[in-house]
Structure formats: C-alpha cells, structure tokens
XYZ file of C-alpha atoms in Angstrom:
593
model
C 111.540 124.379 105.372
C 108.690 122.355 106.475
C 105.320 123.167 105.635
C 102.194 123.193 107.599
C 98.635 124.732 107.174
C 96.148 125.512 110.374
C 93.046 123.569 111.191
C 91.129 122.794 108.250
C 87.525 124.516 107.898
C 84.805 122.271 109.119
C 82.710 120.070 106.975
C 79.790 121.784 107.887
C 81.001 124.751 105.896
C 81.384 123.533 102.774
C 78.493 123.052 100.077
C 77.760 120.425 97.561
C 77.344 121.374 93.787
C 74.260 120.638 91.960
C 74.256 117.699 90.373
C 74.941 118.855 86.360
C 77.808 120.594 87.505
C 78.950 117.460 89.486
C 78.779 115.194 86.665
C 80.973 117.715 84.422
C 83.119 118.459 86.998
C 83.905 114.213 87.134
C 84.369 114.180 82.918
C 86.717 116.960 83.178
C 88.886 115.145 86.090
C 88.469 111.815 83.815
C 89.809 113.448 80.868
C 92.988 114.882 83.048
C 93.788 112.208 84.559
C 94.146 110.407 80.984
C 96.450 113.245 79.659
C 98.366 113.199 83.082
C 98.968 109.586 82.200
C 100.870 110.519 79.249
C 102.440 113.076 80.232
C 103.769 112.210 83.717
C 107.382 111.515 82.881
C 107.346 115.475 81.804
C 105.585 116.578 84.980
C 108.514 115.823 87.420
C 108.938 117.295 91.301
C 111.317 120.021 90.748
C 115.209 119.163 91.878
C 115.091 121.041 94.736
C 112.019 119.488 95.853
C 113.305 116.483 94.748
C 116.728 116.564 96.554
C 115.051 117.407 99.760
C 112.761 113.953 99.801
C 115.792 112.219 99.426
C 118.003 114.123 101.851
C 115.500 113.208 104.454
C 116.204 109.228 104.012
C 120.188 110.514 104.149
C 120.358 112.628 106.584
C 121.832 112.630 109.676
C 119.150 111.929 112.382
C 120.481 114.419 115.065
C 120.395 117.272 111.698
C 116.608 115.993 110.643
C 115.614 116.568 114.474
C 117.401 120.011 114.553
C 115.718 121.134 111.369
C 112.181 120.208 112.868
C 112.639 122.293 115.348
C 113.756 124.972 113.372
C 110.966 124.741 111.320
C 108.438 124.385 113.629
C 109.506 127.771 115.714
C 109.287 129.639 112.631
C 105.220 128.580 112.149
C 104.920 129.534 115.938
C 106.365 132.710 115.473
C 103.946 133.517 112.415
C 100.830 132.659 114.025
C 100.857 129.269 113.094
C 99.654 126.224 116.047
C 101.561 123.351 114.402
C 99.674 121.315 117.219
C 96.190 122.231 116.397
C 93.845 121.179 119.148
C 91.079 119.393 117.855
C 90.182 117.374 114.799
C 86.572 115.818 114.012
C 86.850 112.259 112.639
C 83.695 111.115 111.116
C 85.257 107.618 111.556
C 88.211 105.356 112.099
C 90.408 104.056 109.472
C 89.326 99.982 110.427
C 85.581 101.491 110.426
C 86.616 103.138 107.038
C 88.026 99.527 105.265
C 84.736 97.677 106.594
C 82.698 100.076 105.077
C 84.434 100.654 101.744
C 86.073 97.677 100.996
C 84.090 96.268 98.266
C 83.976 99.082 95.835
C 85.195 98.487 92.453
C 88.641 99.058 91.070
C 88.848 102.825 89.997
C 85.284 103.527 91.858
C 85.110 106.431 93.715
C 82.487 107.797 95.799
C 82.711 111.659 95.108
C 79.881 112.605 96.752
C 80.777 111.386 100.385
C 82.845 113.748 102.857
C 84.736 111.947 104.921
C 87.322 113.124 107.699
C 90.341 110.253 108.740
C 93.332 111.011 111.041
C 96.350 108.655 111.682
C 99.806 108.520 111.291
C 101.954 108.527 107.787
C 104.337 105.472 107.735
C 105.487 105.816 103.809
C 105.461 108.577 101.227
C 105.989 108.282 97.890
C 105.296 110.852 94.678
C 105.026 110.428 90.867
C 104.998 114.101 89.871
C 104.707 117.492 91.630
C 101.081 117.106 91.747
C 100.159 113.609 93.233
C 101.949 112.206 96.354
C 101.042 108.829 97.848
C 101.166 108.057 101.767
C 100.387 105.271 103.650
C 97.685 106.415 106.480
C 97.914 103.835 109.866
C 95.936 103.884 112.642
C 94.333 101.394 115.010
C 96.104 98.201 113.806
C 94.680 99.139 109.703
C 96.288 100.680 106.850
C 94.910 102.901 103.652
C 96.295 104.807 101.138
C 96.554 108.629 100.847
C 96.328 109.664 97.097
C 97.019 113.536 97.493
C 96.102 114.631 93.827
C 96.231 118.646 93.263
C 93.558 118.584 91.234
C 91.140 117.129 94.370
C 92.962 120.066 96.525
C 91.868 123.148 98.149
C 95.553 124.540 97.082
C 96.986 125.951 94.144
C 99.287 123.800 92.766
C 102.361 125.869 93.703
C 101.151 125.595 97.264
C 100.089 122.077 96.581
C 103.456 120.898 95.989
C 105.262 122.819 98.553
C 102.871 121.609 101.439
C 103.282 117.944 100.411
C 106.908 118.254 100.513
C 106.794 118.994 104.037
C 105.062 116.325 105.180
C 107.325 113.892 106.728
C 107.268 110.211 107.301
C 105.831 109.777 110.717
C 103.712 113.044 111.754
C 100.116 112.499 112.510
C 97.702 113.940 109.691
C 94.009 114.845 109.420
C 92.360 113.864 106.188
C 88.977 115.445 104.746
C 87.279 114.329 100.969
C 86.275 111.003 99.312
C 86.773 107.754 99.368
C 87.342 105.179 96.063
C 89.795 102.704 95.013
C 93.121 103.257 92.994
C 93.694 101.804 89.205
C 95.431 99.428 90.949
C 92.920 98.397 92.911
C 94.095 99.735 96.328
C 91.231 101.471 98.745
C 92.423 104.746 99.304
C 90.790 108.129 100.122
C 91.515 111.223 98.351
C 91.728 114.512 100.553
C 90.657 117.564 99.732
C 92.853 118.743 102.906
C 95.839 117.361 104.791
C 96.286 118.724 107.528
C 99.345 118.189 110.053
C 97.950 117.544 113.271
C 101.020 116.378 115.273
C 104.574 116.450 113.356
C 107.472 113.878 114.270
C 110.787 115.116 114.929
C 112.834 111.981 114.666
C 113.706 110.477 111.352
C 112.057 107.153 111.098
C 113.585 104.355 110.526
C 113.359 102.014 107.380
C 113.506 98.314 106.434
C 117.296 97.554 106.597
C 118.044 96.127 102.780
C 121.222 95.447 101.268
C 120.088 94.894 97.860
C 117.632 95.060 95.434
C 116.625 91.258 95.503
C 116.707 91.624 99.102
C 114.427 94.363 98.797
C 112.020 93.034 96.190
C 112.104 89.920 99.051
C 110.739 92.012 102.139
C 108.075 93.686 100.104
C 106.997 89.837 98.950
C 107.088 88.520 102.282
C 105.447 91.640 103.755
C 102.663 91.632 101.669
C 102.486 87.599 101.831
C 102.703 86.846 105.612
C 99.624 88.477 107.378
C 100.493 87.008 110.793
C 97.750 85.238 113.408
C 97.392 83.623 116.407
C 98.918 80.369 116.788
C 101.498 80.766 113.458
C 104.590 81.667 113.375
C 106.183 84.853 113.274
C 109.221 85.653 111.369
C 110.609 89.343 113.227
C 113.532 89.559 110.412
C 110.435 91.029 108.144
C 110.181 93.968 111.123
C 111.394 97.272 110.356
C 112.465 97.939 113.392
C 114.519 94.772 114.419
C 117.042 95.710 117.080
C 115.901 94.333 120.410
C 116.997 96.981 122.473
C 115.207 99.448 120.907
C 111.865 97.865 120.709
C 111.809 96.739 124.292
C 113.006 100.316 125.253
C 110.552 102.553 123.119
C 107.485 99.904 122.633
C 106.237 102.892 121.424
C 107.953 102.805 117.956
C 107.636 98.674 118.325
C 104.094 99.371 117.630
C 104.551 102.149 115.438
C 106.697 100.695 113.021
C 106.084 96.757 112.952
C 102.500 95.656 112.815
C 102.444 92.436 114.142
C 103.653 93.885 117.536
C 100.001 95.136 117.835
C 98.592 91.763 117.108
C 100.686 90.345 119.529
C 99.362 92.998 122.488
C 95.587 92.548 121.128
C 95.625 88.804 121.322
C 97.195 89.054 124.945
C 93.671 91.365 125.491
C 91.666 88.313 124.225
C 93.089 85.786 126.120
C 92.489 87.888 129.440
C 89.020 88.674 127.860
C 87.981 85.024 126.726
C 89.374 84.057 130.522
C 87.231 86.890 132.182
C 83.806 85.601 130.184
C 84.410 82.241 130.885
C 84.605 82.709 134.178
C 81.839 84.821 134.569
C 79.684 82.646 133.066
C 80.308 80.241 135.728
C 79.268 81.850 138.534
C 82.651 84.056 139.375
C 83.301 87.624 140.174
C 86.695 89.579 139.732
C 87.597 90.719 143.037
C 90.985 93.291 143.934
C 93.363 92.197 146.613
C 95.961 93.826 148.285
C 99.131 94.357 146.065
C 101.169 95.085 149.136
C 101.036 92.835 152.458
C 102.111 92.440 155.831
C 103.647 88.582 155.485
C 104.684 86.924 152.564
C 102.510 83.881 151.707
C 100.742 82.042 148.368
C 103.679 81.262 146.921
C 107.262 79.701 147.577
C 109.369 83.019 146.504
C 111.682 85.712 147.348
C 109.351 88.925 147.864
C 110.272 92.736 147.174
C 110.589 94.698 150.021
C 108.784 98.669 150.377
C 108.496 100.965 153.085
C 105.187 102.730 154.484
C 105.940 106.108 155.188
C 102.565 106.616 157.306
C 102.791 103.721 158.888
C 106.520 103.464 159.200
C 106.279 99.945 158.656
C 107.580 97.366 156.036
C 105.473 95.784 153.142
C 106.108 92.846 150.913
C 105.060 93.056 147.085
C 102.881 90.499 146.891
C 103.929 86.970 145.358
C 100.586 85.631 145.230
C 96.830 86.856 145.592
C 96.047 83.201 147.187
C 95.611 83.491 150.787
C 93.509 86.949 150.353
C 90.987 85.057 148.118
C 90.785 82.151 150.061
C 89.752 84.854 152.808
C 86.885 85.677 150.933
C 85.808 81.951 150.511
C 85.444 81.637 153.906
C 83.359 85.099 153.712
C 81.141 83.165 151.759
C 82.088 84.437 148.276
C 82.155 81.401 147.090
C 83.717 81.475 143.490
C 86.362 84.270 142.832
C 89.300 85.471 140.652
C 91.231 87.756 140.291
C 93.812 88.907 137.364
C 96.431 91.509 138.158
C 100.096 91.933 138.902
C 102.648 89.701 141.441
C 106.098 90.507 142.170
C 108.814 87.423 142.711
C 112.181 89.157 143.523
C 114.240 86.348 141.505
C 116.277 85.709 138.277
C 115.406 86.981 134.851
C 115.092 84.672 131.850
C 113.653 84.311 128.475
C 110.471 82.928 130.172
C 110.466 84.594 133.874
C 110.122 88.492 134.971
C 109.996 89.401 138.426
C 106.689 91.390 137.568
C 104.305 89.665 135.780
C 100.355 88.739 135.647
C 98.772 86.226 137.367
C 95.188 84.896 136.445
C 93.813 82.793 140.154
C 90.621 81.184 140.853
C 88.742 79.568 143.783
C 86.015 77.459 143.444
C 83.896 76.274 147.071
C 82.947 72.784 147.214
C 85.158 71.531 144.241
C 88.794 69.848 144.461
C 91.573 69.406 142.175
C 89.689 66.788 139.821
C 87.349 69.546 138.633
C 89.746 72.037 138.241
C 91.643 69.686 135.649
C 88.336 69.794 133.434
C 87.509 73.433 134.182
C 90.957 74.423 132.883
C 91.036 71.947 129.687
C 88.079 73.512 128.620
C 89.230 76.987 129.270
C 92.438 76.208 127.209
C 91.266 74.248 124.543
C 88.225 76.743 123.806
C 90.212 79.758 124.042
C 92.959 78.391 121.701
C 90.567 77.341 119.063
C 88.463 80.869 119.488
C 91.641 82.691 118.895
C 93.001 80.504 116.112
C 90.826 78.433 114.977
C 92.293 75.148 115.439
C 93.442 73.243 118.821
C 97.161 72.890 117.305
C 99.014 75.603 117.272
C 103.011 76.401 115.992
C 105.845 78.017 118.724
C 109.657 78.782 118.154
C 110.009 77.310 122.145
C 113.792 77.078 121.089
C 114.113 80.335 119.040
C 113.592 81.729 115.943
C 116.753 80.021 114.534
C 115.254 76.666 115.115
C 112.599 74.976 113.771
C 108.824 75.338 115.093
C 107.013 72.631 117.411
C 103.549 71.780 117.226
C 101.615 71.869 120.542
C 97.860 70.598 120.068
C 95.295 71.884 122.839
C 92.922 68.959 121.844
C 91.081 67.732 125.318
C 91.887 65.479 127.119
C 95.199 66.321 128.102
C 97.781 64.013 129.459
C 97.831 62.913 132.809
C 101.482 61.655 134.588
C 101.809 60.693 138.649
C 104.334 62.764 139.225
C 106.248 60.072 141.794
C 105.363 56.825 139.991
C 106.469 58.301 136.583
C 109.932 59.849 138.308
C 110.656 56.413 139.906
C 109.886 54.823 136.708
C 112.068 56.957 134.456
C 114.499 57.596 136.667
C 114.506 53.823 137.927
C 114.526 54.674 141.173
C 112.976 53.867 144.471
C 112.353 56.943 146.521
C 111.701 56.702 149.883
C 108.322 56.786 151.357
C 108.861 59.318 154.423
C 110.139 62.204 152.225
C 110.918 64.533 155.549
C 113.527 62.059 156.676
C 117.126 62.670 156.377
C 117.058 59.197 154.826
C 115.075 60.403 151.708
C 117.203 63.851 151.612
C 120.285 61.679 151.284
C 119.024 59.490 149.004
C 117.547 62.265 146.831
C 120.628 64.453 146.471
C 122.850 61.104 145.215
C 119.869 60.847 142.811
C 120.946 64.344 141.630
C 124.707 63.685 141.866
C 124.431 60.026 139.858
C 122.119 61.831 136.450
C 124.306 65.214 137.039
C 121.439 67.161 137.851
C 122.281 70.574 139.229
C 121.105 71.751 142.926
C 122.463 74.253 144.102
C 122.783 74.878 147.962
C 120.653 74.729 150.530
C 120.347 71.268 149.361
C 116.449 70.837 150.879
C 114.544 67.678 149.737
C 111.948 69.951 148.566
C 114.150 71.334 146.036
C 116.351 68.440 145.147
C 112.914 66.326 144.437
C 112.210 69.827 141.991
C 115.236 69.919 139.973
C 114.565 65.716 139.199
C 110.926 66.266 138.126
C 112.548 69.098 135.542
C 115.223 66.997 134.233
C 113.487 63.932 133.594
C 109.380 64.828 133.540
C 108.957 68.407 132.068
C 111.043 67.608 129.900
C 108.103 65.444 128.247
C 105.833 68.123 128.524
C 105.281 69.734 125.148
C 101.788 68.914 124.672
C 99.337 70.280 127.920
C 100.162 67.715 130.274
C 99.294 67.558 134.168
C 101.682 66.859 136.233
C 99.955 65.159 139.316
C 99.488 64.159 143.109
C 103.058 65.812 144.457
C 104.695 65.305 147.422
C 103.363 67.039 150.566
C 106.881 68.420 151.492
C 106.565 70.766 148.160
C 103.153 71.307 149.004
C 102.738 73.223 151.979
C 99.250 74.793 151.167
C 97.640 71.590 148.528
C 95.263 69.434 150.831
C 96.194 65.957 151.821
C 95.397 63.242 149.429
C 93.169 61.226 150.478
C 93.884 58.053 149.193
C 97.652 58.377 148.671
C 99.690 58.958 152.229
C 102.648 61.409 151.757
C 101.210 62.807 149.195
C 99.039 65.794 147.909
C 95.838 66.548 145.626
C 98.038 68.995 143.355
C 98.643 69.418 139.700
C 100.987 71.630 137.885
C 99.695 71.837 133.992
C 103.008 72.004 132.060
C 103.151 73.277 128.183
C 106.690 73.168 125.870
C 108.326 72.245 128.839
C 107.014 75.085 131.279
C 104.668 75.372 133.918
C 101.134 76.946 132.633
C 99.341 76.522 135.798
C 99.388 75.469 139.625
C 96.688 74.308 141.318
C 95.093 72.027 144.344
C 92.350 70.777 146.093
C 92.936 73.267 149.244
C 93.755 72.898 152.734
C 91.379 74.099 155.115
C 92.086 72.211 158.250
C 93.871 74.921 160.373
C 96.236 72.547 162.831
C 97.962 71.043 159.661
C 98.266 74.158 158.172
C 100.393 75.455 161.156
C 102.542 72.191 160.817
C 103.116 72.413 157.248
C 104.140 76.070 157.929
C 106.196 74.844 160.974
C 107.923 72.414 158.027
C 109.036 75.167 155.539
C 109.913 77.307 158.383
C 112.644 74.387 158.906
C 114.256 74.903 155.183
C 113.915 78.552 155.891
C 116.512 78.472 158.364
C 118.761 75.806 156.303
C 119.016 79.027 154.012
C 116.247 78.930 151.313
C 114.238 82.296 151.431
C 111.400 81.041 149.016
C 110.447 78.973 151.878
C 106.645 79.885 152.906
C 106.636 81.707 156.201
C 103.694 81.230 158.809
C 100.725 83.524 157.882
C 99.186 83.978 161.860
C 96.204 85.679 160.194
C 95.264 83.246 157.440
C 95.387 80.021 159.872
C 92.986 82.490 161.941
C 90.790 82.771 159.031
C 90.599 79.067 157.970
C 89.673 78.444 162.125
C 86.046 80.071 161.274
C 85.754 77.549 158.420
C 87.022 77.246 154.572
C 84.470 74.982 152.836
C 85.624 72.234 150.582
C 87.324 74.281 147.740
C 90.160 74.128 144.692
C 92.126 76.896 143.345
C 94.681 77.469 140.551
C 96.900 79.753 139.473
C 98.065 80.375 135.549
C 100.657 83.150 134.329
C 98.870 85.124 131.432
C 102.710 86.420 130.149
C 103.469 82.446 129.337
C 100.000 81.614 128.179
C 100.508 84.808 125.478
C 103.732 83.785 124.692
C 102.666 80.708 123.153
C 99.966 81.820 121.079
C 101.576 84.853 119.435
C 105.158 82.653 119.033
C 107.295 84.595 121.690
C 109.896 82.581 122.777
C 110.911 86.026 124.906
C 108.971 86.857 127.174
C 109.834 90.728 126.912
C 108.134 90.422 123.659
C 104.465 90.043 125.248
C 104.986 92.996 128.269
C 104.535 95.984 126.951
C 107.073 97.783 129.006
C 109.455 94.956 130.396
C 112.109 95.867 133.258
C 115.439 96.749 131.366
C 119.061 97.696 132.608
C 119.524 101.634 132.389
C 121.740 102.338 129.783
C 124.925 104.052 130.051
C-alpha cells in the first residue's frame, strides 16, 4: 500500500541546537556514514519492499492506476488529505541551483532550512535507509538524497514511507542543502511530503539493451540542447508523436527540451515586443471575429452570433483593423495574436496559428526590409549567440542545413529573376487572357502543378515556388510582385504592373509579407473589383470588397508600410522543428476512435 504523511509542521516550529551540540551531532553523522559505506551490501531493502519497486516498472498500467486509487481511499478514510492544501516554498528549485551551485564536493550547509516542491521523475535506493530521487521543476533538476538518519521518522517508518513514493507525484521537501560524494547538488530533507500523487505509471526511456542503455544516459547527459542546434527527439522518453501532441502535458513532463522549445517561442515574441516598443509602437487588440473577410487571400471559418443572429468570419488577418487605426492617427502599431485560415494541414501550416503585424505611417516597403533584418538578425544572435543557425528543414532523418541571419539579406526581383530562370518572357499586361494563357503553358511545359480555377494570380504563384523559393534557404526577399497578386500592396512607382511588395522567404518558406500600402481609395475598389473576378471563376481565397475599409482610407491613410510574419514558422526554425505541431502547445488533432 502506498504511503503518505499529512502536511509537514512549519519551519517556524522547529528550533536550532546550540552550536556544541551541532558540531557533535555532524562527527557522529560523519562517522556513520563511513561505517554505512562498508556495510551497505548487508543493509539491503527487504524483498518485499524490494519486489514492490520493481513490480511498479512491470506492472500493468491499468493495475498501477487501480491500486492508486485504492490506496489513496484508504488515507481518506483514516483522516488522511493526500492533497494537502498548501505548501510554503522558501524558493524555487532554478533559484535553489543559482544559489548553491558552487559549494564543494561533499559540502553541506547544515545549518540552512530550506523548503523545495516539484515533481519526482526517477527513484532509485541503495539500502532501506537512503533513497535517491530526481526533484524537477521549472525547466531545473536536483537530487533528493532521503537519508534516515537526516529524517524526522524512525527508520521502520522511514523505509515504508519512501517505498510509497512513486515516480511522478509532486513532493514537498524541507532540510539542507550540500553536494553528494559524487559531486551532485542535492538537498537532503528532513521531510517529504506528498503533496499531489500520480496515478498513471510513467513511462521510461524505451532500451533494448544494455549498450543501448549505457548510450541514452551518455547522450542525455552530453547533449544539453539550445537555440539554433539541433535536436535529436530519439533521446526523448516519451517519443511517440501521438501522445506528445495529445497530452503536451506529459511532453513537458517527461522530455526536457520540450520546455526549451516553448520558452524560446516566449523570447522570440518577447525580443519582438521590446523591439518594437522601443521604436515608437504600441500593442493594440483587434477584433478576432468580423463582419467581411479581408487582409489576407484565404478561406475564412465561419461562426454564428446568437445575439445578433448574424454570421461572423474568424479572422484571417488583423490588417485592415490596424490600418484603421493609422488613419486614427495611431501612427505605429502591432499587434500579436491568433488568425484562423480554414485550409490544408501540413508539416509547416495550421489553420490556427499566430501572427506578429506591424504598421509604420510615413514609411514604405524599403524601410520595412531594414526594420525586419535587424529584428531577425538581432533576435537570432540574442537567442543563440551566433547569426548561423542549424534546422532539420527535411527531417530528422536527413542531414541539417545551415541558415545564416547575417545582414544584409538577399534581394531577388521576383519577375526579372522568374523570366531569367525560367527563360521566359512573360507578358507585360498580366490581367489579359493573353498572359493567363501564356502562364498556364508555362506551368504545363516545367510540369508545375495548378490545380483548377486556373487564375493568373495563382498560376504566376505556383512558378515563383517551383523555380524561386526554391533558392531561398538563406533570408532572402522576394521583391516588387505583380499587382494582380497584390490587391492591397501600393503601386510601384517606378515599375508599371507592378507592386512595392516583398515576401521574406527562409528554408524555402515564407517568413514574412509585407508592402508599402495602398491608401488611395478609387484603386482600392478596382483592385477589389479584380479579385472579385477570380472569385467567381471559383477561387474562395480571393479578397472580397471591404465597403467599410475603402470608407476609412476616404478620410485619409498617410504614407505607411506594414508586414506580417508567422511566429509558429519563425520558432520552428530556431528550436529545429521541422513540424510545426512541435512548437503549438496544443495543436488541432483528429479525435481518436
């Protein structure tokens, strides 16, 4: 049966001895420990004990569960709270290593009460009277060296307590901290208490032999893992994909890296949010649900309003709300938050994911390349401390590319450099029939795949992916498209036909989207009028006319840029997630059966 005690007594009620009696009290341990050297092999858990530490590692799961329960009703039905309601912490466990981290091997500070809580992720014992467990919490790790002679127990009561503690239950920790023999920093309780208990049987690193094993501990213990390295996920405990998209919760529990991975995706939105700020910007909210679909050329969710027994889109973009506040006179703005594109799932696109935007008054596209390049290049070498960086873009199976964030990036025309790859000659009036034609035999002669409705718009797409992303491993910017795929960049004003747009590609994706904005209202109703015409040839990413916004941009948008970056494919690439489920903490999944 599974042992707990209640809440241990508070700090405040125990008493230091006077100093003699400390110093004899520290020979007298010295001494033991020295004889409990040499006698340990004769000071062995008893069977039964030991049988039941190593029926919990064999047992069937559904039993171990069952036998929690069990155990736990029979504490509540002798008085017993086996989910105690409060514990004091002097400090945390990362507070505890900063502080403690440079004593000396076999130092211990003795005269120091200190109270931890986390959770145990390994147990391990040497004799009935010392038991070893590995204490996590808040991304850190020390050891728990339970020695009966440190104990408030007896050592019958000692050893029967300690058996009961299970691998995963949440533990309060009061006494002294020091280092091992071995040099590990470790604190040394006077009580253990079990403050939450797990039910489920953990599970373990999946080895087939003892090479393999001595292996995983090597490359555990080797292979601390940071931004902008690789990762290598066969090291995880838990390894099955399934499970750690389904229950994050034992993602983080059980490999340690996953945390890493969710704390640098903090930083990035963190470094973004500073940088910002100290230009001039302020984080605005915009509505998450809208009227009209607009900002973007994708397929929105559809909601109902029950009090207003009207329709709503999920929004696919923030854009045309914060250009409304531009022409409010809030004059640099961004926001960071949630959009929802109703389209197909990959290993690089959700339908949910986070957007980062910004608008900048009386700036274009030109000054938006440099604000960006800085942003990038200072946040990757803040969070890894180089510009160059290592990804898996092709899997962990493959081998790892280098992508280097050093400024300047590369700059393409995204015509002129499709013309001269492709050799081809594209005509100049890209809303004629002539260049549709001419554009889809483009596709048909390099076997490019389009599928239907066959719109200029997105046969000129699928070429720049085949033969210019492609290219795109280092940051490169993608320049000056075509108006037709442009319907809300500003004209460019030295190039007819054409637009002052960029799309900042990285590893062959799209990083960012940004242009120098239109604000003349009459060509903003045409180029609405324009996608309203591939609309009705079938494609239902088309941008729809947005009466309200062309109102808005009649009472005056100054000269202004704005881009767009997804934070999900930014943290992919600097934590080496080549899925992107494995940067959301909660991705969508199919229910299972």
């Amino acid at each position: 049966m599974d042992s707990f005690v209640s809440e241990p007594r508070p700090a405040s009620y125990e008493t230091l001895s006077n100093n003699v009696l400390k110093r004899e009290r520290r020979a007298r341990e010295r001494q033991v420990r020295e004889e409990e050297k040499k006698k340990v092999t004769t000071n062995k858990i008893p069977e039964n004990q030991r049988q039941q530490v190593a029926n919990d590692d064999t047992m069937d799961p559904t039993q171990f569960l069952s036998n929690r329960i069990k155990s736990l009703a029979l504490l509540k039905e002798s008085g017993v709270n086996p989910y105690p309601h409060k514990f004091d912490i002097s400090m945390s466990i990362t507070e505890f290593i900063d502080k403690y981290r440079s004593l000396h091997v076999g130092e211990h500070v003795e005269n120091t009460e200190i109270s931890l809580a986390g959770r145990i992720l390994n147990k391990r014992s040497s004799s009935s009277k010392l038991y070893f467990y590995d204490l996590h919490g808040n991304g850190a790790k020390i050891q728990v060296m339970a020695d009966a002679r440190h104990s408030d127990m007896d050592e019958n009561e000692f050893c029967k307590y300690h058996s009961g503690v299970k691998r995963g239950d949440i533990v309060g920790i009061c006494r002294f901290p020091g280092k091992s023999q071995r040099g590990e920093l470790s604190i040394f309780p006077r009580s253990l208490v079990v403050l939450t208990p797990c039910l489920h049987m953990l599970p373990r690193h999946a080895i087939t032999s003892n090479s393999d094993e001595a292996q995983s501990k090597k490359k555990t213990r080797n292979h601390s893992w940071t931004p902008g390295i690789t990762r290598n996920p066969e090291t995880y405990i838990l390894r099955d994909q399934e499970t750690r998209y389904r229950q994050r919760y034992l993602d983080l529990m059980l490999n340690s890296e996953v945390q890493k991975i969710f704390r640098t995706r903090a930083k990035i939105i963190s470094y973004s949010r500073d940088f910002l700020d100290n230009l001039g910007f302020i984080e605005v909210e915009t509505p998450a649900m809208t009227m009209t679909v607009g900002g973007a050329a994708a397929r929105p969710f559809i909601t109902h309003h029950n009090e207003l027994d009207m329709k709503l889109y999920m929004r696919i973009s923030p854009e045309l709300y914060l250009k409304k506040l531009v022409v409010g006179g809030l004059d640099r703005v961004y926001e960071i938050g949630k959009v929802f594109r109703n389209e197909g799932m990959n290993l690089t696109h959700l339908p949910e994911f986070t957007m980062f935007e910004f608008y900048m008054a009386y700036a274009d596209y030109n000054d938006l390349m440099d604000i960006i390049e800085k942003l990038l290049s200072g946040m990757v070498k803040e969070l890894t401390g180089s510009h160059k960086i290592k990804y898996h873009g092709n899997g962990f199976d493959s081998e790892p590319v280098e992508i280097d964030f050093t400024p300047p990036f590369r700059r393409i025309d995204l015509i002129e450099e499709l013309e001269s790859r492709a050799n081809l000659s594209i005509p100049k009036d890209l809303s004629s029939e002539t260049a549709n034609k001419f554009l889809l035999e483009a596709c048909e002669k390099f076997d490019v795949k389009c599928p239907a409705p066959h719109t200029t718009t997105r046969l000129l797409d699928k070429l720049v992916g085949h033969f210019l992303e492609e290219t795109c491993i280092n940051p490169t910017f993608i320049i000056n498209h075509p108006e037709i795929m442009s319907p809300l960049a500003k004209w460019h004003r030295s190039k007819p036909g054409l637009t002052e747009r960029f799309e900042l590609f990285v590893n062959k994706r799209e990083l960012c989207n940004a242009y120098t904005e239109l604000n003349d209202p009459q060509v903003q109703r045409q180029r609405f009028a324009e996608q309203l015409k591939d609309r009705q040839l079938g494609d239902d990413e088309a941008m729809v006319l947005d009466e309200s916004f062309c109102s808005c941009l009649e009472y005056g948008l100054p000269p202004t840029a704005g881009l767009g970056m997804g934070i999900d494919r930014l943290a992919m690439l600097l934590t080496d997630s080549p899925n992107v489920k494995e940067v959301i903490l909660f991705p969508a999944m199919k229910p299972q059966d």
